[in-house]
Backbone as a printed PyTorch tensor [residue, N CA C, xyz], in Angstrom:
tensor([[[101.2960, 103.1750,  82.9540],
         [100.4440, 102.0410,  82.6340],
         [ 99.8110, 101.5110,  84.0310]],

        [[ 99.1040, 101.9390,  84.8020],
         [ 98.9050, 101.7250,  85.8350],
         [ 97.4590, 101.9410,  86.1300]],

        [[ 96.2220, 101.1220,  87.1380],
         [ 94.7450, 101.7130,  87.5830],
         [ 95.6560, 102.4990,  88.9020]],

        [[ 94.6570, 103.5120,  88.6960],
         [ 94.6140, 104.7330,  89.9820],
         [ 93.1360, 104.6080,  90.8890]],

        [[ 93.2130, 103.9070,  92.1080],
         [ 92.1190, 104.3320,  92.9140],
         [ 91.9030, 105.5080,  93.3400]],

        [[ 90.7450, 106.0940,  93.0050],
         [ 90.4820, 107.3540,  93.3780],
         [ 89.3750, 107.3690,  93.9540]],

        [[ 89.2960, 107.2110,  95.5010],
         [ 88.3630, 107.0780,  96.7310],
         [ 87.5680, 108.1840,  96.3320]],

        [[ 85.8750, 108.0260,  96.7010],
         [ 84.9530, 108.8660,  96.1260],
         [ 84.8240, 109.1690,  94.9740]],

        [[ 85.7360, 108.9740,  94.0990],
         [ 85.5870, 109.3610,  92.6280],
         [ 85.3330, 108.2830,  91.6250]],

        [[ 86.1780, 107.1010,  91.9610],
         [ 86.0620, 106.0480,  91.0220],
         [ 87.6900, 105.3480,  90.6700]],

        [[ 87.8110, 105.0080,  89.4320],
         [ 88.7110, 104.4600,  89.1580],
         [ 89.7070, 105.0670,  87.5380]],

        [[ 90.6030, 105.5400,  87.6040],
         [ 91.3960, 105.6770,  86.3450],
         [ 92.2770, 104.7170,  85.8500]],

        [[ 91.8170, 104.4280,  84.3810],
         [ 91.9030, 103.2270,  83.6700],
         [ 93.4840, 103.4550,  83.4440]],

        [[ 94.2590, 102.6760,  83.0350],
         [ 95.8490, 102.7290,  82.3610],
         [ 95.6640, 103.0170,  80.7100]],

        [[ 96.7820, 103.4600,  80.5170],
         [ 97.0560, 103.8360,  78.8820],
         [ 96.0880, 105.1710,  78.3220]],

        [[ 95.8760, 105.8460,  79.4230],
         [ 94.5320, 107.2670,  79.2510],
         [ 93.6410, 107.0360,  78.4520]],

        [[ 93.0070, 105.6340,  79.0950],
         [ 91.7430, 105.1120,  78.8710],
         [ 90.5000, 105.9840,  79.3080]],

        [[ 90.4490, 107.0900,  79.9920],
         [ 89.7020, 107.3900,  80.8740],
         [ 89.3810, 107.2030,  82.5170]],

        [[ 88.5380, 107.6830,  83.3990],
         [ 88.4260, 107.4850,  84.6170],
         [ 86.5700, 106.7130,  84.6990]],

        [[ 86.3130, 105.7170,  85.6120],
         [ 85.3520, 105.4320,  85.5610],
         [ 84.9840, 105.9550,  86.9410]],

        [[ 83.6540, 106.7770,  86.7410],
         [ 83.4350, 107.7690,  87.5440],
         [ 82.1840, 107.4580,  88.1550]],

        [[ 82.0510, 107.1570,  89.6750],
         [ 80.8530, 106.8120,  90.1330],
         [ 79.5650, 107.8880,  89.7070]],

        [[ 78.6360, 107.1750,  89.3500],
         [ 77.6140, 108.1250,  89.0460],
         [ 77.5030, 107.9730,  87.5140]],

        [[ 78.5520, 107.5280,  86.6050],
         [ 78.3850, 107.6830,  85.3570],
         [ 77.9670, 106.6420,  85.0020]],

        [[ 77.0010, 106.7200,  83.5520],
         [ 76.4660, 105.8630,  82.8060],
         [ 76.8820, 104.8460,  82.6280]],

        [[ 76.3040, 103.5400,  82.2250],
         [ 76.5940, 102.3510,  81.8250],
         [ 77.5830, 102.6640,  80.6290]],

        [[ 77.0580, 103.2960,  79.5270],
         [ 77.6690, 103.6070,  78.1080],
         [ 78.6710, 104.2170,  78.4470]],

        [[ 79.1250, 105.1780,  79.3500],
         [ 80.1260, 105.8240,  79.5610],
         [ 81.2690, 105.2100,  79.9050]],

        [[ 81.0170, 103.8700,  80.9800],
         [ 81.9560, 103.0440,  81.6900],
         [ 82.2990, 101.9640,  80.7250]],

        [[ 81.3730, 101.3630,  79.9210],
         [ 81.7020, 100.3690,  78.9000],
         [ 82.7550, 100.9350,  77.8090]],

        [[ 82.4480, 102.0040,  77.3990],
         [ 83.1450, 102.8910,  76.2260],
         [ 84.8730, 102.9020,  76.7290]],

        [[ 85.2040, 103.3200,  77.9190],
         [ 86.1600, 103.6930,  78.3320],
         [ 86.8610, 102.1190,  78.8640]],

        [[ 86.2730, 101.2690,  79.3180],
         [ 86.7360, 100.1800,  79.3730],
         [ 87.3280,  99.1790,  78.1140]],

        [[ 86.3060,  99.2680,  77.0100],
         [ 86.4210,  98.9300,  75.9060],
         [ 87.7750,  99.2190,  75.0630]],

        [[ 87.9780, 100.3440,  75.3990],
         [ 89.3920, 100.9190,  74.7720],
         [ 90.6980,  99.7930,  75.4340]],

        [[ 90.7130,  99.1470,  76.4960],
         [ 91.4450,  98.3420,  77.1090],
         [ 91.2930,  96.9860,  76.8480]],

        [[ 90.0990,  96.3190,  77.0040],
         [ 89.8130,  94.9750,  76.8310],
         [ 88.1720,  94.8870,  76.5010]],

        [[ 88.1300,  93.5610,  76.0220],
         [ 86.5720,  93.0650,  75.7420],
         [ 86.0040,  93.4030,  76.5080]],

        [[ 84.6280,  93.9420,  76.6890],
         [ 83.6140,  93.7880,  77.5900],
         [ 82.5560,  93.0020,  77.4520]],

        [[ 82.2910,  92.3840,  78.3920],
         [ 81.3020,  91.2620,  78.5930],
         [ 80.2200,  91.5690,  79.7870]],

        [[ 78.9740,  91.2750,  79.3800],
         [ 77.9420,  91.5520,  80.2890],
         [ 78.1990,  90.7120,  81.3050]],

        [[ 77.6080,  91.0360,  82.6460],
         [ 77.5940,  90.2670,  83.8950],
         [ 76.2680,  90.3560,  84.6100]],

        [[ 76.1990,  89.8260,  85.6170],
         [ 74.9170,  89.4780,  86.2660],
         [ 75.1070,  89.9420,  87.7060]],

        [[ 74.7150,  91.0210,  88.4160],
         [ 74.8820,  91.1600,  89.6820],
         [ 73.7440,  91.5260,  90.8790]],

        [[ 73.3850,  90.5400,  91.2410],
         [ 72.0370,  90.7380,  91.9690],
         [ 71.7380,  92.3380,  92.3620]],

        [[ 70.4660,  92.5370,  92.4720],
         [ 70.2890,  94.2390,  92.5410],
         [ 70.7410,  95.2430,  91.8380]],

        [[ 71.2850,  95.0520,  90.5840],
         [ 71.8280,  96.1680,  89.7910],
         [ 71.2590,  96.0710,  88.6750]],

        [[ 71.0600,  97.4930,  88.1530],
         [ 70.4170,  97.6510,  86.6580],
         [ 71.0330,  97.0490,  85.3540]],

        [[ 72.4950,  96.9760,  85.9550],
         [ 73.4100,  96.9630,  84.7750],
         [ 74.9730,  96.5140,  85.6230]],

        [[ 75.9060,  95.2570,  84.7890],
         [ 76.7780,  95.0310,  85.1520],
         [ 77.6960,  94.3950,  84.0380]],

        [[ 79.1630,  94.5730,  84.2110],
         [ 80.0650,  93.9720,  82.8280],
         [ 81.0690,  93.7960,  83.3980]],

        [[ 82.1070,  92.8130,  82.7070],
         [ 83.5940,  92.4120,  83.4540],
         [ 84.3070,  92.5390,  82.0790]],

        [[ 85.8340,  92.5860,  82.4090],
         [ 86.6780,  92.6750,  81.4670],
         [ 87.9660,  92.4360,  82.1330]],

        [[ 88.5710,  91.6250,  81.2540],
         [ 90.1940,  91.1940,  81.7570],
         [ 91.0320,  92.1770,  81.0120]],

        [[ 92.2180,  92.5300,  81.9470],
         [ 93.2150,  92.8150,  81.1870],
         [ 94.3360,  92.6980,  82.0080]],

        [[ 95.5230,  92.3350,  81.4150],
         [ 96.9030,  92.1260,  81.8900],
         [ 96.7360,  91.2700,  83.0690]],

        [[ 95.9950,  90.1590,  83.5840],
         [ 95.9440,  89.2540,  84.4910],
         [ 95.0710,  89.8990,  85.4790]],

        [[ 94.5780,  90.9550,  85.4160],
         [ 93.4050,  91.2910,  86.1650],
         [ 91.9570,  91.3610,  85.6280]],

        [[ 90.7780,  91.6000,  86.5160],
         [ 89.8070,  91.1080,  85.8030],
         [ 88.8710,  92.1800,  86.6140]],

        [[ 88.0810,  93.1250,  85.9360],
         [ 87.4820,  94.2710,  86.4890],
         [ 85.9280,  93.9120,  86.4630]],

        [[ 85.1380,  94.3490,  87.2110],
         [ 83.5640,  94.1880,  87.3220],
         [ 83.4040,  95.5300,  87.7320]],

        [[ 82.1070,  96.2120,  86.8900],
         [ 81.5800,  97.4070,  87.1500],
         [ 80.0990,  97.0960,  86.8840]],

        [[ 79.4900,  97.8330,  88.1110],
         [ 77.8630,  97.8740,  87.8940],
         [ 77.2490,  98.9960,  88.8030]],

        [[ 76.2750,  99.1510,  88.3710],
         [ 75.2600, 100.3660,  88.6320],
         [ 73.8840, 100.1560,  88.4540]],

        [[ 73.1770, 101.3530,  88.8090],
         [ 71.9020, 101.3940,  88.5370],
         [ 71.1440, 100.5350,  89.9510]],

        [[ 71.6060, 100.8700,  90.9470],
         [ 70.9210, 100.4690,  92.3060],
         [ 69.5390, 100.6430,  92.6360]],

        [[ 68.6770,  99.9140,  92.7990],
         [ 67.5870, 100.2110,  93.4420],
         [ 67.4790, 100.1680,  95.0540]],

        [[ 66.9830, 101.0100,  95.8020],
         [ 67.0550, 100.4790,  97.3210],
         [ 65.6900,  99.6350,  97.2420]],

        [[ 66.5370,  98.4790,  98.0720],
         [ 65.6100,  97.1880,  98.1950],
         [ 64.1880,  97.1970,  98.9160]],

        [[ 64.1440,  98.6680,  99.7110],
         [ 62.9710,  98.6800, 100.6110],
         [ 61.9690,  99.6990,  99.6450]],

        [[ 62.2780, 100.1010,  98.5130],
         [ 61.7160, 100.8970,  97.5840],
         [ 61.8990, 102.3790,  97.7440]],

        [[ 62.7340, 102.9540,  98.8950],
         [ 62.9740, 104.3470,  98.6150],
         [ 63.5070, 104.9600,  97.7180]],

        [[ 63.0780, 105.5440,  96.9270],
         [ 63.6630, 106.2490,  95.8480],
         [ 64.8310, 106.9670,  96.0740]],

        [[ 65.0050, 107.7370,  97.3740],
         [ 65.8040, 108.4850,  97.7600],
         [ 66.9440, 107.8020,  98.0410]],

        [[ 67.3440, 106.9180,  98.1110],
         [ 68.2790, 105.9080,  98.5390],
         [ 68.7150, 105.1500,  97.0260]],

        [[ 67.7160, 105.1780,  95.9520],
         [ 68.5650, 104.5890,  94.9260],
         [ 69.8050, 104.9230,  94.5020]],

        [[ 70.6890, 104.2150,  94.0240],
         [ 72.1270, 104.9490,  92.9130],
         [ 72.0840, 104.8430,  91.6590]],

        [[ 71.7960, 105.7410,  91.0440],
         [ 71.8450, 106.0110,  89.9780],
         [ 73.3450, 105.7240,  89.0160]],

        [[ 73.2650, 105.4210,  87.7100],
         [ 74.9590, 105.2060,  87.5040],
         [ 75.9890, 104.4230,  87.9830]],

        [[ 77.2170, 104.2190,  88.1740],
         [ 78.3960, 103.5450,  88.1430],
         [ 78.2750, 103.5310,  90.0650]],

        [[ 77.9190, 102.4070,  90.5200],
         [ 77.8570, 102.6060,  91.9790],
         [ 79.2830, 101.5350,  92.3450]],

        [[ 79.8860, 100.4800,  91.8470],
         [ 80.8070,  99.8040,  92.2710],
         [ 81.8670,  99.2440,  91.2460]],

        [[ 82.9240,  99.0070,  91.4880],
         [ 84.2810,  98.6640,  90.1580],
         [ 85.0710,  97.8980,  91.6730]],

        [[ 84.9790,  96.5580,  91.4790],
         [ 85.7910,  95.5220,  91.6660],
         [ 87.2540,  95.4790,  90.9970]],

        [[ 88.3950,  95.2820,  91.4550],
         [ 89.7460,  94.8160,  90.5240],
         [ 90.2170,  93.8780,  90.8210]],

        [[ 90.0610,  92.4930,  90.5290],
         [ 90.6380,  91.7280,  91.3900],
         [ 91.5490,  90.6220,  90.4390]],

        [[ 92.7100,  89.6050,  90.8250],
         [ 93.4940,  88.7640,  90.2130],
         [ 92.9680,  87.8020,  89.6430]],

        [[ 93.5370,  87.3030,  88.7560],
         [ 92.9430,  86.3990,  88.0510],
         [ 93.1000,  84.8260,  88.9410]],

        [[ 94.4810,  84.8000,  89.4210],
         [ 94.8490,  83.5410,  90.3760],
         [ 94.1490,  83.7770,  91.4470]],

        [[ 93.4990,  82.6440,  92.2470],
         [ 92.6990,  82.5710,  93.2950],
         [ 93.7690,  82.7620,  94.4960]],

        [[ 94.9460,  82.5620,  94.7330],
         [ 95.8220,  83.2100,  95.7210],
         [ 97.1480,  83.7190,  95.0710]],

        [[ 97.4110,  84.9200,  94.7460],
         [ 98.4100,  85.4290,  94.6380],
         [ 99.5100,  85.4660,  95.4420]],

        [[100.5810,  84.8190,  94.4650],
         [101.6300,  85.0210,  95.5080],
         [103.2010,  85.7530,  95.1670]],

        [[102.4750,  86.7680,  94.2220],
         [103.2900,  87.6270,  93.8890],
         [102.8410,  89.1490,  92.9650]],

        [[103.8270,  89.8200,  92.7220],
         [103.0380,  91.3940,  92.3100],
         [102.4310,  90.8690,  90.8190]],

        [[101.2860,  91.7290,  90.8160],
         [100.7760,  91.8630,  89.4920],
         [101.3780,  92.3860,  88.3650]],

        [[101.2620,  92.1400,  86.8980],
         [101.9700,  92.7310,  85.6700],
         [101.3890,  94.1790,  85.5610]],

        [[100.1930,  94.6220,  86.1150],
         [ 99.9420,  95.9570,  86.2820],
         [ 99.9640,  96.4660,  87.6130]],

        [[100.3130,  97.6140,  87.7380],
         [100.1130,  98.4770,  89.1510],
         [ 98.7220,  98.9580,  89.2450]],

        [[ 98.3780,  98.6670,  90.6150],
         [ 96.8230,  99.2200,  91.0540],
         [ 97.3740, 100.0880,  92.2680]],

        [[ 97.3640, 101.3600,  92.2050],
         [ 97.9930, 102.2330,  93.1120],
         [ 96.7240, 103.2330,  93.7160]],

        [[ 96.8530, 103.0290,  95.0920],
         [ 96.1690, 104.0370,  96.0660],
         [ 97.2790, 104.8360,  96.7440]],

        [[ 96.8920, 106.4470,  96.4050],
         [ 97.6560, 107.1270,  97.5360],
         [ 98.8210, 106.7890,  97.2740]],

        [[ 99.6470, 106.5030,  95.9670],
         [101.1220, 106.5210,  95.7870],
         [101.3730, 104.7780,  96.0870]],

        [[100.6200, 104.0450,  96.2720],
         [100.8670, 102.7080,  97.0150],
         [100.4080, 101.5510,  96.0520]],

        [[101.3120, 100.7500,  95.1910],
         [100.8580,  99.3900,  94.4030],
         [100.2920,  98.5360,  95.2100]],

        [[ 98.7610,  98.3440,  95.5350],
         [ 98.2400,  97.5000,  96.2940],
         [ 98.5090,  95.8830,  96.0370]],

        [[ 98.8750,  95.7870,  94.5090],
         [ 99.1920,  94.4670,  94.2700],
         [100.8760,  93.9840,  93.8560]],

        [[101.3250,  95.0700,  94.1440],
         [103.0070,  94.8970,  93.8610],
         [103.8620,  94.4150,  95.2730]],

        [[103.0940,  94.2480,  96.2900],
         [104.0650,  94.0780,  97.5270],
         [103.1100,  93.0810,  98.4270]],

        [[103.6390,  92.4820,  99.1390],
         [102.5880,  91.7340, 100.2480],
         [102.1210,  92.5630, 100.8820]],

        [[100.4140,  91.9170, 101.3930],
         [ 99.4460,  92.7860, 101.8420],
         [100.0410,  93.2080, 103.2930]],

        [[100.9020,  92.7550, 104.1770],
         [101.3400,  93.5610, 105.5050],
         [102.0800,  94.6590, 104.9230]],

        [[103.1550,  94.8580, 104.1980],
         [103.4770,  95.9100, 103.6770],
         [102.5950,  96.8860, 103.3030]],

        [[101.8910,  96.4980, 102.2240],
         [100.5360,  97.9160, 101.6180],
         [100.0450,  98.2420, 102.7730]],

        [[ 99.5920,  97.5340, 103.6540],
         [ 98.4500,  98.0910, 104.5640],
         [ 99.4460,  99.1050, 105.5390]],

        [[100.6630,  98.5140, 105.7460],
         [101.4710,  99.4710, 106.7500],
         [101.5940, 100.5900, 106.1770]],

        [[102.0430, 100.8870, 104.8460],
         [102.2570, 101.9080, 104.1990],
         [101.2410, 102.7440, 103.6400]],

        [[100.1530, 102.2700, 103.8620],
         [ 98.6390, 103.2030, 103.6800],
         [ 98.2540, 103.6650, 104.7010]],

        [[ 98.5150, 102.7870, 105.9900],
         [ 98.2330, 103.6560, 107.5190],
         [ 96.7930, 103.2150, 107.4950]],

        [[ 96.1450, 103.5780, 108.7790],
         [ 94.8780, 103.0440, 108.9270],
         [ 93.3660, 103.8950, 108.4560]],

        [[ 93.8050, 104.8140, 107.6000],
         [ 93.1340, 105.3210, 106.5740],
         [ 92.7840, 106.9120, 106.8060]],

        [[ 91.6880, 107.3870, 106.5550],
         [ 90.4970, 106.8410, 105.8340],
         [ 90.7650, 106.6730, 104.4860]],

        [[ 90.0680, 105.6550, 104.2410],
         [ 89.9550, 105.4190, 102.6120],
         [ 88.4260, 105.4140, 102.2370]],

        [[ 87.8880, 106.4580, 102.1680],
         [ 86.4550, 106.1680, 101.9730],
         [ 85.8460, 105.1660, 100.8940]],

        [[ 85.0730, 104.2220, 101.2400],
         [ 84.8370, 103.5220,  99.6830],
         [ 85.4700, 102.5130,  99.3050]],

        [[ 86.4940, 102.7470,  99.8980],
         [ 87.8310, 101.2750,  99.3460],
         [ 87.6660, 100.0440, 100.4680]],

        [[ 87.8360,  99.2440,  99.7420],
         [ 87.4910,  97.7010, 100.5470],
         [ 88.9360,  96.9790, 100.1820]],

        [[ 89.6290,  96.5830, 101.1570],
         [ 90.7550,  95.8540, 100.7620],
         [ 90.8960,  94.5470, 101.5880]],

        [[ 90.0320,  93.2750, 101.0280],
         [ 90.2450,  92.1790, 101.8270],
         [ 91.6910,  91.7640, 101.8450]],

        [[ 91.7870,  90.8350, 102.9470],
         [ 92.9000,  90.2090, 103.6710],
         [ 93.1550,  89.1710, 102.3000]],

        [[ 94.6540,  88.6760, 102.4650],
         [ 94.8410,  87.6510, 101.5700],
         [ 94.5050,  86.3070, 101.9840]],

        [[ 94.4120,  85.5490, 101.0480],
         [ 94.1510,  84.0840, 101.1210],
         [ 94.2170,  83.1700, 102.1500]],

        [[ 95.6480,  83.3860, 102.1860],
         [ 96.1560,  82.2420, 103.3860],
         [ 97.6260,  83.0030, 103.3510]],

        [[ 98.7270,  82.2770, 104.2450],
         [ 99.9730,  82.5260, 104.3240],
         [100.8930,  82.3260, 103.1010]],

        [[100.7830,  81.4500, 102.2950],
         [101.4770,  81.3540, 101.4010],
         [101.0100,  82.0970, 100.0410]],

        [[100.3030,  82.9330, 100.2850],
         [ 99.5470,  83.8220,  99.3140],
         [ 99.4300,  84.9280,  99.8550]],

        [[100.7950,  85.9240, 100.0600],
         [100.6570,  87.1100, 101.1780],
         [100.1730,  88.2550, 100.3120]],

        [[ 99.6160,  88.4270,  99.0290],
         [ 99.3590,  89.4030,  98.2210],
         [ 97.7270,  89.5290,  98.3460]],

        [[ 97.3360,  90.9460,  98.4110],
         [ 95.8690,  91.1790,  98.1790],
         [ 95.5910,  90.9050,  96.8040]],

        [[ 94.0110,  89.7860,  97.1150],
         [ 93.6200,  89.6190,  95.9140],
         [ 92.5300,  90.3130,  94.9800]],

        [[ 92.1250,  91.3900,  95.6870],
         [ 91.4560,  92.5080,  95.1080],
         [ 91.3470,  93.9050,  96.0430]],

        [[ 90.5270,  94.6040,  95.0180],
         [ 90.1400,  96.0550,  95.9290],
         [ 88.7500,  96.3750,  95.1060]],

        [[ 87.9160,  96.9370,  96.3430],
         [ 86.9980,  97.1260,  95.6970],
         [ 86.4390,  98.7390,  96.1180]],

        [[ 85.6990,  99.0750,  95.0420],
         [ 85.5760, 100.6260,  95.1210],
         [ 84.0920, 101.0060,  95.1230]],

        [[ 83.4710, 101.6290,  96.2210],
         [ 81.9620, 101.9720,  96.1850],
         [ 81.7860, 103.1810,  95.9960]],

        [[ 80.5540, 104.1400,  95.4250],
         [ 80.4410, 105.5100,  95.4100],
         [ 80.0830, 105.7170,  96.9280]],

        [[ 79.7550, 104.9650,  97.6020],
         [ 79.0820, 105.3580,  98.9060],
         [ 79.2180, 103.8770, 100.2140]],

        [[ 78.5980, 103.9770, 101.3730],
         [ 78.7010, 103.0240, 102.0940],
         [ 78.1910, 101.8870, 101.8530]],

        [[ 76.8780, 101.6660, 100.8670],
         [ 76.5770, 100.2640, 100.4360],
         [ 76.1220, 100.7180,  98.9300]],

        [[ 76.7770, 100.7160,  97.8690],
         [ 75.7660, 100.8100,  96.4770],
         [ 74.7460, 100.4080,  96.3140]],

        [[ 74.6300,  98.8820,  96.3890],
         [ 73.7840,  97.8290,  96.4010],
         [ 73.4820,  96.8160,  97.3380]],

        [[ 72.5320,  96.4250,  97.7510],
         [ 72.0660,  95.5370,  98.7320],
         [ 72.9390,  94.4290,  98.7100]],

        [[ 73.0260,  93.8410,  97.6300],
         [ 73.6230,  92.6720,  97.7250],
         [ 74.8960,  92.6330,  96.1820]],

        [[ 76.1750,  92.2080,  96.3070],
         [ 77.1800,  92.1860,  95.5100],
         [ 77.5670,  90.6390,  95.0910]],

        [[ 77.4820,  90.7390,  93.8770],
         [ 78.0900,  89.5530,  93.1540],
         [ 77.3210,  88.3920,  93.4140]]])
């Protein structure tokens, strides 16, 4: 019962709900997530679609169909372009209820310093791990996954 970060591929959902695959359609992504939680429409600047869902103290944001802001059709991103999985609390002070795993390391299960040390310098293509908010909240607040270096020109 864990989320698994799959660099370059997407996000495996818990309870056998499937995988959010980069390039997949909005319908496929919504269907998979809807087996876990209520899906709600969202808005993300520069995207064709976006939605959110909450599951066991985590909030998932997925979006896709991102046109290139300069009108270069060869740079458009069709289908799922990015997924963000974050904690409800603004400054997490303990492990999350559901593991979020990257290469065998629970990103939200241990203090950020331990997680980053265990993961090593990378590479972790398309994976962004922001630093924790403050010393009193030493856990990672979210993980962001993208299909490529910049899936959309603006996020959130």
